[in-house]
Amino acid sequence: MTAQDALNRSYEIRTYGCQMNVHDSERLSGLLEDAGYVRAPEGADGDADVVVFNTCAVRENADNKLYGNLGRLAPMKTRRPGMQIAVGGCLAQKDRDTIVRRAPWVDVVFGTHNIGKLPVLLERSRIEGEAQVEIAESLEAFPSTLPTRRESAYAAWVSISVGCNNTCTFCIVPALRGKEKDRRPGDILAEIEALVDEGVSEITLLGQNVNAYGSDIGDREAFSKLLRACGKIEGLERVRFTSPHPRDFTDDVIAAMAETPNVMPQLHMPMQSGSDTVLKAMRRSYRQERFLGIIDKVRAAIPHAAISTDIIVGFPGETEEDFQQTMHAVREARFAQAFTFQYSKRPGTPAATMEGQVPKEVVQERYMRLSALQEEISWEENKTQVGRTVDVMVAEGEGRKDGATHRLSGRAADSRLVHFTKPDTEVRPGDVVTVEITYAAPHHLLAEGPAKAVRRTRSGDAWEKRNTAAAAKPAGVMLGLPGIGAPAPEPAVAGGCGCD
């Protein structure tokens, strides 16, 4: 479809799952806008010419969620000749023809390896009048070569690899995303430099198993070298990464984090379980002692680092003793935050057919105990921040009550969420405000006094330029509701599909 053909046709993308899906959706938006489509207004709720579902297959009920949403769009599509529906992502890669059989009103089904084909498939379906199903078995082009519509003017994802070489028994991602493929370091750094030139000041390096970077190009220290190279990019203020695997968390990575000023004092590293028996059943290649040893090394090198994790409760075969080992590990690690999940069967994974499936009521009771413990620790850890002076990068959309409280919100260097009193001077998303923390809650901090300093930044300029341009465009075109740093994961998944 030419840009002229697509002119005034609106699109909406609904994203489910992990950070990789969020980043893929930025690519899909870029592809559609490059083809002439315009983004539907926020809250369109299916009232767009093209609705794209970027799906996740990690949770047991992922397909029910998809087909329920598709069912709600069916009558709308009947009333609107020319409306098209596309389904992509991990569930599309897994279910293929099943989607069209169960929802024959779907026009396009595409997989994780060929997202670049979406505009062509939409046009082919329109001309031929029938569904187009195209699932590539291997990566056709690295996603970063595709057009991108970035959701933020000041913070960006940068994918350094796709796929995963691990075989965790609870995870279906390697079967859907394929084996790990690494980008060339020069291509990654060129993309980051281009983003910084556009006004971005924070980047998050993204990979299914981000610190395994280098295994595909034969350099075991490639990830630490990449972090150090990011430190040499002028104008790049904050570098984060997600999600690392404990197996690949080597001393050179810790040293690079500590010695590179713009690598933030923050680490999200999935533990999944504190029980060696459960970790073995999960095919996780580390044990509790190794995991806690990494935490100790990180804290020795970066004393103020905020460390978060993912934990699965109720994995098949988990006993009360196993669960107590997880509780012990949480007490020892003292995570700033933990994304805790009740185990649910993931079709196609070895764990789904394992013996010893834990009764739901037992899983729920353990989950509540773990959540209460982590809530207590998170609050205690946040209380240590009271009295500290921190630099907060102002965000848009992070503080849902900011309008009522007359506050602004953003992330400190360690990624803690900070709500602060609105300064007298103008402050834009992407600008940096220095404040003193006066109060701590389990999941956020408050700075109720006046700002100590306000620094206008190139990122703030970029945000202002983008929004000025958006205001000048016709109704129906919206540009960005960015979130500072890594967007919060969906409740179902955290840390790169929950598999790292």
Coordinates of C-alpha atoms in Angstrom, one line a residue:
M1 CA 0.0 0.0 0.0
T2 CA 1.3 3.4 -0.9
A3 CA 1.2 6.3 1.6
Q4 CA -1.5 7.9 -0.6
D5 CA -3.6 4.7 -0.5
A6 CA -3.4 4.6 3.3
L7 CA -3.9 8.3 3.9
N8 CA -6.4 9.0 6.7
R9 CA -6.7 5.2 7.5
S10 CA -6.2 5.0 11.3
Y11 CA -4.6 2.2 13.3
E12 CA -4.6 1.0 16.9
I13 CA -2.1 -1.4 18.4
R14 CA -2.9 -3.4 21.5
T15 CA 0.2 -4.9 23.2
Y16 CA 0.3 -7.7 25.7
G17 CA 3.3 -9.3 27.4
C18 CA 6.9 -8.3 28.0
Q19 CA 9.2 -5.4 27.1
M20 CA 10.2 -7.1 23.8
N21 CA 6.5 -6.9 22.7
V22 CA 6.3 -3.3 23.7
H23 CA 9.4 -2.6 21.6
D24 CA 8.0 -4.6 18.7
S25 CA 4.9 -2.5 18.8
E26 CA 7.0 0.6 18.4
R27 CA 8.3 -1.0 15.2
L28 CA 4.8 -1.9 14.0
S29 CA 3.6 1.7 14.6
G30 CA 6.6 2.9 12.6
L31 CA 5.9 0.6 9.7
L32 CA 2.2 1.6 9.6
E33 CA 3.0 5.3 9.7
D34 CA 5.7 4.9 7.1
A35 CA 3.0 3.3 4.9
G36 CA 0.7 6.3 5.4
Y37 CA -1.5 5.3 8.3
V38 CA -2.2 7.6 11.2
R39 CA -2.6 6.7 14.9
A40 CA -6.1 6.5 16.2
P41 CA -6.9 8.8 19.1
E42 CA -6.2 7.4 22.6
G43 CA -9.2 5.4 23.8
A44 CA -10.4 4.5 20.3
D45 CA -11.2 1.0 21.7
G46 CA -11.4 -0.7 18.3
D47 CA -12.8 2.3 16.4
A48 CA -9.9 2.3 14.0
D49 CA -9.5 1.2 10.4
V50 CA -6.8 -1.3 11.4
V51 CA -6.6 -2.9 14.8
V52 CA -3.4 -4.9 15.5
F53 CA -3.0 -7.3 18.4
N54 CA 0.6 -7.9 19.5
T55 CA 0.1 -11.0 21.6
C56 CA 1.9 -12.9 24.3
A57 CA 1.8 -16.7 24.8
V58 CA 3.3 -16.9 28.2
R59 CA 0.2 -17.2 30.3
E60 CA -2.2 -20.2 30.3
N61 CA -5.2 -18.0 29.4
A62 CA -3.5 -15.9 26.7
D63 CA -5.6 -17.4 23.9
N64 CA -8.9 -16.8 25.8
K65 CA -8.0 -13.2 26.3
L66 CA -7.2 -12.8 22.6
Y67 CA -10.4 -14.5 21.3
G68 CA -12.5 -12.6 23.8
N69 CA -11.2 -9.3 22.4
L70 CA -11.5 -10.5 18.8
G71 CA -15.1 -11.5 19.5
R72 CA -15.9 -8.0 20.7
L73 CA -14.6 -6.6 17.5
A74 CA -16.5 -8.9 15.2
P75 CA -19.8 -6.9 15.1
M76 CA -17.9 -3.7 14.8
K77 CA -16.1 -5.1 11.8
T78 CA -19.4 -6.1 10.2
R79 CA -20.7 -2.6 10.6
R80 CA -17.5 -1.0 9.1
P81 CA -16.7 -2.2 5.6
G82 CA -12.9 -2.0 5.1
M83 CA -11.9 -2.4 8.7
Q84 CA -9.1 -4.8 9.1
I85 CA -7.8 -6.9 12.1
A86 CA -4.3 -8.3 12.4
V87 CA -2.8 -10.6 15.0
G88 CA 0.9 -10.9 15.6
G89 CA 3.4 -11.8 18.3
C90 CA 4.1 -14.9 20.2
L91 CA 0.6 -16.4 20.2
A92 CA 0.4 -15.9 16.5
Q93 CA 3.7 -17.7 16.1
K94 CA 2.4 -20.6 18.2
D95 CA -1.2 -21.0 16.9
R96 CA -0.9 -19.9 13.3
D97 CA -4.0 -21.2 11.4
T98 CA -5.9 -21.8 14.6
I99 CA -6.5 -18.1 14.9
V100 CA -8.2 -17.8 11.5
R101 CA -10.2 -20.9 12.1
R102 CA -11.6 -19.7 15.5
A103 CA -11.9 -16.0 14.4
P104 CA -12.5 -16.0 10.6
W105 CA -13.0 -12.3 10.6
V106 CA -9.3 -11.8 11.2
D107 CA -7.5 -10.4 8.1
V108 CA -3.8 -11.0 8.9
V109 CA -1.8 -13.3 11.1
F110 CA 2.0 -12.7 11.3
G111 CA 4.7 -14.0 13.6
T112 CA 7.6 -12.8 15.7
H113 CA 10.1 -13.1 12.9
N114 CA 8.4 -11.2 10.2
I115 CA 6.8 -8.1 11.7
G116 CA 8.2 -6.1 8.8
K117 CA 5.6 -7.7 6.5
L118 CA 2.5 -6.2 8.2
P119 CA 1.7 -3.4 5.7
V120 CA 2.2 -5.7 2.8
L121 CA 0.0 -8.4 4.3
L122 CA -2.8 -5.8 5.1
E123 CA -2.8 -4.6 1.5
R124 CA -2.7 -8.2 0.1
S125 CA -5.7 -9.1 2.3
R126 CA -7.6 -6.0 1.1
I127 CA -7.0 -6.8 -2.5
E128 CA -7.6 -10.6 -2.4
G129 CA -10.4 -10.4 0.1
E130 CA -9.1 -13.3 2.3
A131 CA -7.0 -13.8 5.3
Q132 CA -3.3 -13.7 5.0
V133 CA -1.3 -16.0 7.3
E134 CA 2.5 -15.7 7.1
I135 CA 4.7 -17.1 9.8
A136 CA 8.4 -17.0 9.2
E137 CA 10.4 -19.8 10.9
S138 CA 13.5 -17.7 11.4
L139 CA 14.3 -14.0 11.7
E140 CA 14.1 -12.2 8.3
A141 CA 15.6 -8.9 9.4
F142 CA 16.7 -7.6 12.8
P143 CA 13.8 -5.5 14.0
S144 CA 16.0 -2.5 14.6
T145 CA 16.4 -2.1 10.8
L146 CA 12.6 -1.3 10.6
P147 CA 11.0 2.1 10.9
T148 CA 10.1 3.0 14.5
R149 CA 7.5 5.2 16.1
R150 CA 9.1 5.8 19.6
E151 CA 6.6 6.2 22.4
S152 CA 8.9 8.6 24.3
A153 CA 10.9 11.6 23.2
Y154 CA 13.4 11.2 26.0
A155 CA 13.7 7.5 26.8
A156 CA 14.1 4.6 24.4
W157 CA 14.4 0.9 24.1
V158 CA 17.4 -0.4 22.1
S159 CA 17.3 -4.1 21.3
I160 CA 20.8 -5.7 21.3
S161 CA 19.6 -9.3 20.7
V162 CA 16.6 -11.4 20.0
G163 CA 15.8 -15.0 21.0
C164 CA 17.1 -17.1 23.8
N165 CA 19.3 -20.2 24.1
N166 CA 18.0 -21.3 27.5
T167 CA 15.6 -24.2 28.1
C168 CA 13.7 -23.2 31.3
T169 CA 10.9 -25.7 31.7
F170 CA 8.3 -23.0 32.4
C171 CA 9.0 -20.9 29.4
I172 CA 7.9 -21.2 25.8
V173 CA 9.7 -18.1 24.5
P174 CA 12.7 -19.9 22.9
A175 CA 10.3 -21.9 20.8
L176 CA 8.6 -18.7 19.6
R177 CA 11.5 -16.2 19.4
G178 CA 14.1 -18.7 18.3
K179 CA 17.8 -19.0 19.2
E180 CA 19.7 -15.9 20.3
K181 CA 20.9 -13.6 17.6
D182 CA 23.1 -10.7 18.5
R183 CA 23.4 -7.3 16.7
R184 CA 26.8 -6.0 15.8
P185 CA 28.1 -3.6 18.5
G186 CA 28.7 -0.9 15.9
D187 CA 25.0 -1.1 14.8
I188 CA 23.8 -0.8 18.4
L189 CA 26.0 2.2 19.2
A190 CA 25.0 3.9 16.0
E191 CA 21.4 3.6 16.9
I192 CA 22.0 4.9 20.4
E193 CA 24.0 7.9 19.0
A194 CA 21.2 8.7 16.6
L195 CA 18.6 8.6 19.4
V196 CA 20.8 10.9 21.5
D197 CA 21.0 13.3 18.6
E198 CA 17.2 13.3 18.5
G199 CA 17.1 14.3 22.2
V200 CA 16.9 10.9 24.0
S201 CA 18.9 10.9 27.2
E202 CA 17.9 7.5 28.6
I203 CA 18.2 4.1 26.9
T204 CA 17.4 0.6 28.0
L205 CA 19.3 -2.2 26.4
L206 CA 16.9 -4.9 25.7
G207 CA 17.3 -8.7 25.2
Q208 CA 15.5 -11.9 26.1
N209 CA 18.7 -12.7 28.0
V210 CA 20.5 -9.4 27.7
N211 CA 23.8 -10.2 29.4
A212 CA 24.3 -13.3 27.3
Y213 CA 25.0 -10.8 24.5
G214 CA 28.2 -11.9 22.7
S215 CA 27.5 -15.7 22.7
D216 CA 26.3 -15.4 19.0
I217 CA 29.4 -13.3 18.0
G218 CA 32.0 -15.2 20.0
D219 CA 32.9 -12.6 22.7
R220 CA 32.1 -13.5 26.3
E221 CA 32.8 -10.0 27.5
A222 CA 30.8 -8.3 24.8
F223 CA 28.1 -7.1 27.1
S224 CA 30.5 -5.4 29.6
K225 CA 32.3 -3.8 26.6
L226 CA 29.0 -2.5 25.3
L227 CA 28.1 -0.9 28.7
R228 CA 31.5 0.8 28.8
A229 CA 31.0 2.0 25.2
C230 CA 27.7 3.5 26.2
G231 CA 29.6 5.5 28.8
K232 CA 31.5 7.3 26.1
I233 CA 28.4 8.6 24.2
E234 CA 28.2 12.3 24.9
G235 CA 24.7 13.4 26.0
L236 CA 23.6 9.9 27.1
E237 CA 22.7 10.4 30.7
R238 CA 21.1 7.1 31.8
V239 CA 21.7 3.5 30.7
R240 CA 19.7 0.6 31.9
F241 CA 19.3 -3.0 30.8
T242 CA 16.8 -5.8 31.1
S243 CA 16.7 -8.7 31.8
P244 CA 19.9 -10.4 32.7
H245 CA 20.3 -14.1 33.6
P246 CA 22.3 -15.0 36.8
R247 CA 24.2 -17.6 34.8
D248 CA 25.8 -14.9 32.6
F249 CA 26.2 -12.3 35.3
T250 CA 30.0 -12.2 35.4
D251 CA 32.4 -10.0 37.4
D252 CA 33.3 -7.9 34.3
V253 CA 29.7 -6.9 34.0
I254 CA 29.6 -5.8 37.6
A255 CA 32.8 -3.8 37.1
A256 CA 31.4 -2.1 34.0
M257 CA 28.3 -1.2 35.9
A258 CA 30.2 0.3 38.8
E259 CA 32.8 2.1 36.6
T260 CA 30.6 3.6 33.9
P261 CA 29.0 6.8 35.3
N262 CA 25.9 6.7 33.1
V263 CA 25.0 3.1 33.9
M264 CA 22.4 3.5 36.5
P265 CA 22.6 1.9 40.0
Q266 CA 19.7 -0.4 39.4
L267 CA 19.5 -4.1 38.6
H268 CA 16.5 -6.3 37.7
M269 CA 17.6 -9.9 37.8
P270 CA 15.0 -12.8 37.9
M271 CA 15.5 -15.3 40.7
Q272 CA 12.3 -17.3 40.0
S273 CA 12.8 -19.5 43.2
G274 CA 15.1 -19.7 46.2
S275 CA 14.9 -23.5 46.3
D276 CA 17.8 -25.4 44.7
T277 CA 15.4 -28.3 44.1
V278 CA 12.9 -26.1 42.3
L279 CA 15.6 -24.2 40.3
K280 CA 16.9 -27.6 39.1
A281 CA 13.4 -28.6 38.0
M282 CA 13.1 -25.2 36.2
R283 CA 16.4 -25.9 34.5
R284 CA 17.8 -22.8 35.9
S285 CA 21.6 -23.0 35.7
Y286 CA 22.4 -21.5 39.2
R287 CA 21.5 -22.1 42.8
Q288 CA 20.5 -19.9 45.7
E289 CA 24.1 -19.4 46.9
R290 CA 25.2 -18.3 43.4
F291 CA 22.3 -15.8 43.1
L292 CA 22.8 -14.3 46.5
G293 CA 26.6 -14.1 45.8
I294 CA 25.9 -11.9 42.7
I295 CA 23.7 -9.6 44.8
D296 CA 26.5 -9.3 47.4
K297 CA 29.0 -8.4 44.7
V298 CA 26.8 -5.9 43.1
R299 CA 26.1 -4.2 46.5
A300 CA 29.8 -4.2 47.3
A301 CA 30.6 -2.4 44.0
I302 CA 27.5 -0.2 43.9
P303 CA 26.3 0.3 47.5
H304 CA 23.1 2.3 46.7
A305 CA 21.9 -0.1 43.9
A306 CA 18.2 -0.9 43.9
I307 CA 17.7 -4.5 43.0
S308 CA 14.5 -6.1 41.9
T309 CA 13.5 -9.6 40.7
D310 CA 10.8 -12.0 39.4
I311 CA 9.6 -14.9 41.5
I312 CA 7.3 -17.8 40.6
V313 CA 5.3 -19.3 43.5
G314 CA 3.8 -22.8 43.3
F315 CA 6.0 -24.4 40.6
P316 CA 5.2 -28.1 40.1
G317 CA 6.7 -30.1 43.0
E318 CA 7.3 -27.1 45.2
T319 CA 7.0 -28.1 48.9
E320 CA 6.6 -25.9 51.9
E321 CA 10.3 -26.4 52.6
D322 CA 11.1 -25.2 49.1
F323 CA 8.8 -22.2 49.6
Q324 CA 10.6 -21.4 52.8
Q325 CA 13.9 -21.4 50.9
T326 CA 12.4 -18.7 48.7
M327 CA 11.3 -16.7 51.7
H328 CA 14.8 -17.0 53.1
A329 CA 16.4 -15.8 49.8
V330 CA 14.0 -12.8 49.8
R331 CA 15.0 -11.9 53.3
E332 CA 18.7 -12.2 52.5
A333 CA 18.5 -10.3 49.1
R334 CA 16.3 -7.5 50.4
F335 CA 14.9 -6.6 47.0
A336 CA 13.7 -3.1 46.5
Q337 CA 10.8 -4.6 44.5
A338 CA 9.8 -8.1 43.4
F339 CA 7.3 -9.1 40.7
T340 CA 5.7 -12.2 42.2
F341 CA 3.6 -14.6 40.2
Q342 CA 1.5 -17.6 40.9
Y343 CA 2.6 -20.4 38.6
S344 CA 0.2 -21.1 35.8
K345 CA 0.6 -23.8 33.1
R346 CA 2.1 -22.5 29.9
P347 CA 0.9 -24.8 27.1
G348 CA 3.8 -26.4 25.2
T349 CA 6.3 -26.2 28.1
P350 CA 7.7 -29.3 30.0
A351 CA 6.4 -27.9 33.3
A352 CA 2.8 -28.0 32.1
T353 CA 2.8 -31.8 32.2
M354 CA 5.1 -32.3 35.3
E355 CA 3.8 -34.3 38.2
G356 CA 3.2 -32.5 41.5
Q357 CA 1.1 -29.6 40.3
V358 CA 0.4 -27.6 43.4
P359 CA -3.2 -27.0 44.3
K360 CA -4.4 -23.5 43.5
E361 CA -5.4 -22.7 47.1
V362 CA -1.9 -23.6 48.3
V363 CA -0.3 -21.5 45.7
Q364 CA -2.6 -18.6 46.6
E365 CA -1.7 -18.9 50.3
R366 CA 2.0 -19.0 49.6
Y367 CA 1.7 -16.1 47.2
M368 CA 0.0 -13.9 49.9
R369 CA 2.8 -14.7 52.5
L370 CA 5.5 -13.9 50.0
S371 CA 3.8 -10.7 48.9
A372 CA 3.4 -9.5 52.5
L373 CA 7.1 -10.2 53.2
Q374 CA 8.2 -8.3 50.1
E375 CA 5.9 -5.4 50.9
E376 CA 7.5 -5.1 54.3
I377 CA 11.0 -5.2 52.9
S378 CA 10.2 -2.8 50.1
W379 CA 8.9 -0.3 52.6
E380 CA 11.9 -0.7 54.9
E381 CA 14.3 -0.3 52.0
N382 CA 12.4 2.8 50.7
K383 CA 12.6 4.3 54.2
T384 CA 16.4 4.4 53.9
Q385 CA 15.9 6.9 51.1
V386 CA 14.3 9.5 53.4
G387 CA 16.7 12.5 53.7
R388 CA 18.6 11.7 50.5
T389 CA 18.9 14.2 47.7
V390 CA 18.2 12.6 44.3
D391 CA 18.0 13.7 40.7
V392 CA 14.6 12.8 39.2
M393 CA 14.0 12.6 35.5
V394 CA 10.5 14.0 35.0
A395 CA 8.1 11.5 33.4
E396 CA 4.8 11.7 31.7
G397 CA 2.0 9.3 32.8
E398 CA 3.8 7.9 35.9
G399 CA 1.8 9.7 38.5
R400 CA -1.9 9.0 38.0
K401 CA -2.9 11.4 40.9
D402 CA -0.5 14.2 40.0
G403 CA -3.3 16.5 38.8
A404 CA -5.1 16.3 42.1
T405 CA -2.0 16.5 44.3
H406 CA -0.3 19.3 42.3
R407 CA 2.8 17.1 42.0
L408 CA 5.0 15.8 39.2
S409 CA 6.5 12.3 39.0
G410 CA 9.6 10.7 37.7
R411 CA 12.3 8.1 38.3
A412 CA 15.4 8.5 40.4
A413 CA 18.7 7.1 39.1
D414 CA 18.0 3.8 40.8
S415 CA 14.5 3.7 39.1
R416 CA 12.5 4.3 42.2
L417 CA 9.3 6.2 41.5
V418 CA 9.4 9.7 43.1
H419 CA 6.4 12.1 43.4
F420 CA 7.5 15.7 44.1
T421 CA 6.1 19.1 44.6
K422 CA 5.7 21.0 41.3
P423 CA 8.4 23.7 41.0
D424 CA 7.5 27.3 40.4
T425 CA 9.5 27.2 37.1
E426 CA 8.3 25.3 34.1
V427 CA 9.3 21.6 34.0
R428 CA 8.8 19.3 31.1
P429 CA 9.1 15.5 30.8
G430 CA 12.7 14.7 30.2
D431 CA 14.0 17.6 32.4
V432 CA 15.8 16.7 35.6
V433 CA 14.7 18.0 39.1
T434 CA 16.8 17.7 42.2
V435 CA 14.7 17.0 45.3
E436 CA 15.1 15.8 48.9
I437 CA 13.1 12.7 49.8
T438 CA 10.8 13.3 52.8
Y439 CA 8.5 10.3 52.9
A440 CA 8.6 6.6 51.9
A441 CA 5.8 4.2 50.9
P442 CA 6.3 0.6 49.8
H443 CA 6.1 1.5 46.1
H444 CA 7.0 5.2 45.8
L445 CA 8.8 8.1 47.5
L446 CA 7.6 11.6 48.2
A447 CA 9.6 14.9 48.0
E448 CA 7.3 17.4 49.6
G449 CA 9.6 20.3 49.9
P450 CA 10.7 22.8 47.2
A451 CA 13.0 21.6 44.5
K452 CA 16.6 22.2 45.1
A453 CA 17.4 22.6 41.3
V454 CA 15.7 22.3 38.0
R455 CA 17.8 21.4 34.9
R456 CA 16.2 21.9 31.5
T457 CA 17.5 19.3 29.1
R458 CA 17.7 18.5 25.4
S459 CA 15.2 15.7 26.2
G460 CA 12.8 18.3 27.5
D461 CA 13.3 20.3 24.3
A462 CA 12.6 17.1 22.3
W463 CA 9.4 16.4 24.2
E464 CA 8.2 20.0 23.8
K465 CA 9.0 19.9 20.0
R466 CA 7.2 16.6 19.6
N467 CA 4.1 17.8 21.4
T468 CA 4.0 21.2 19.6
A469 CA 4.1 19.2 16.3
A470 CA 1.4 16.9 17.5
A471 CA -0.9 19.9 18.4
A472 CA -0.5 21.2 14.9
K473 CA -1.5 17.9 13.2
P474 CA -5.1 17.0 12.4
A475 CA -7.2 15.3 15.0
G476 CA -6.6 11.6 15.2
V477 CA -2.8 11.8 15.2
M478 CA -1.3 11.3 18.7
L479 CA 2.4 11.3 19.5
G480 CA 3.6 9.5 22.5
L481 CA 2.6 9.0 26.1
P482 CA 6.1 8.1 27.2
G483 CA 7.2 6.6 30.4
I484 CA 10.6 7.2 31.8
G485 CA 13.0 4.3 31.7
A486 CA 11.7 0.8 31.2
P487 CA 7.9 0.8 31.0
A488 CA 6.3 -1.1 33.9
P489 CA 5.7 -4.7 32.9
E490 CA 2.2 -6.1 32.5
P491 CA 1.0 -7.9 35.6
A492 CA 1.2 -11.2 33.7
V493 CA 4.9 -11.0 32.8
A494 CA 8.0 -9.2 33.9
G495 CA 11.7 -9.4 33.0
G496 CA 11.7 -10.3 29.3
C497 CA 8.7 -12.7 29.2
G498 CA 9.4 -13.9 32.7
C499 CA 11.9 -16.4 31.4
D500 CA 15.3 -14.9 32.3

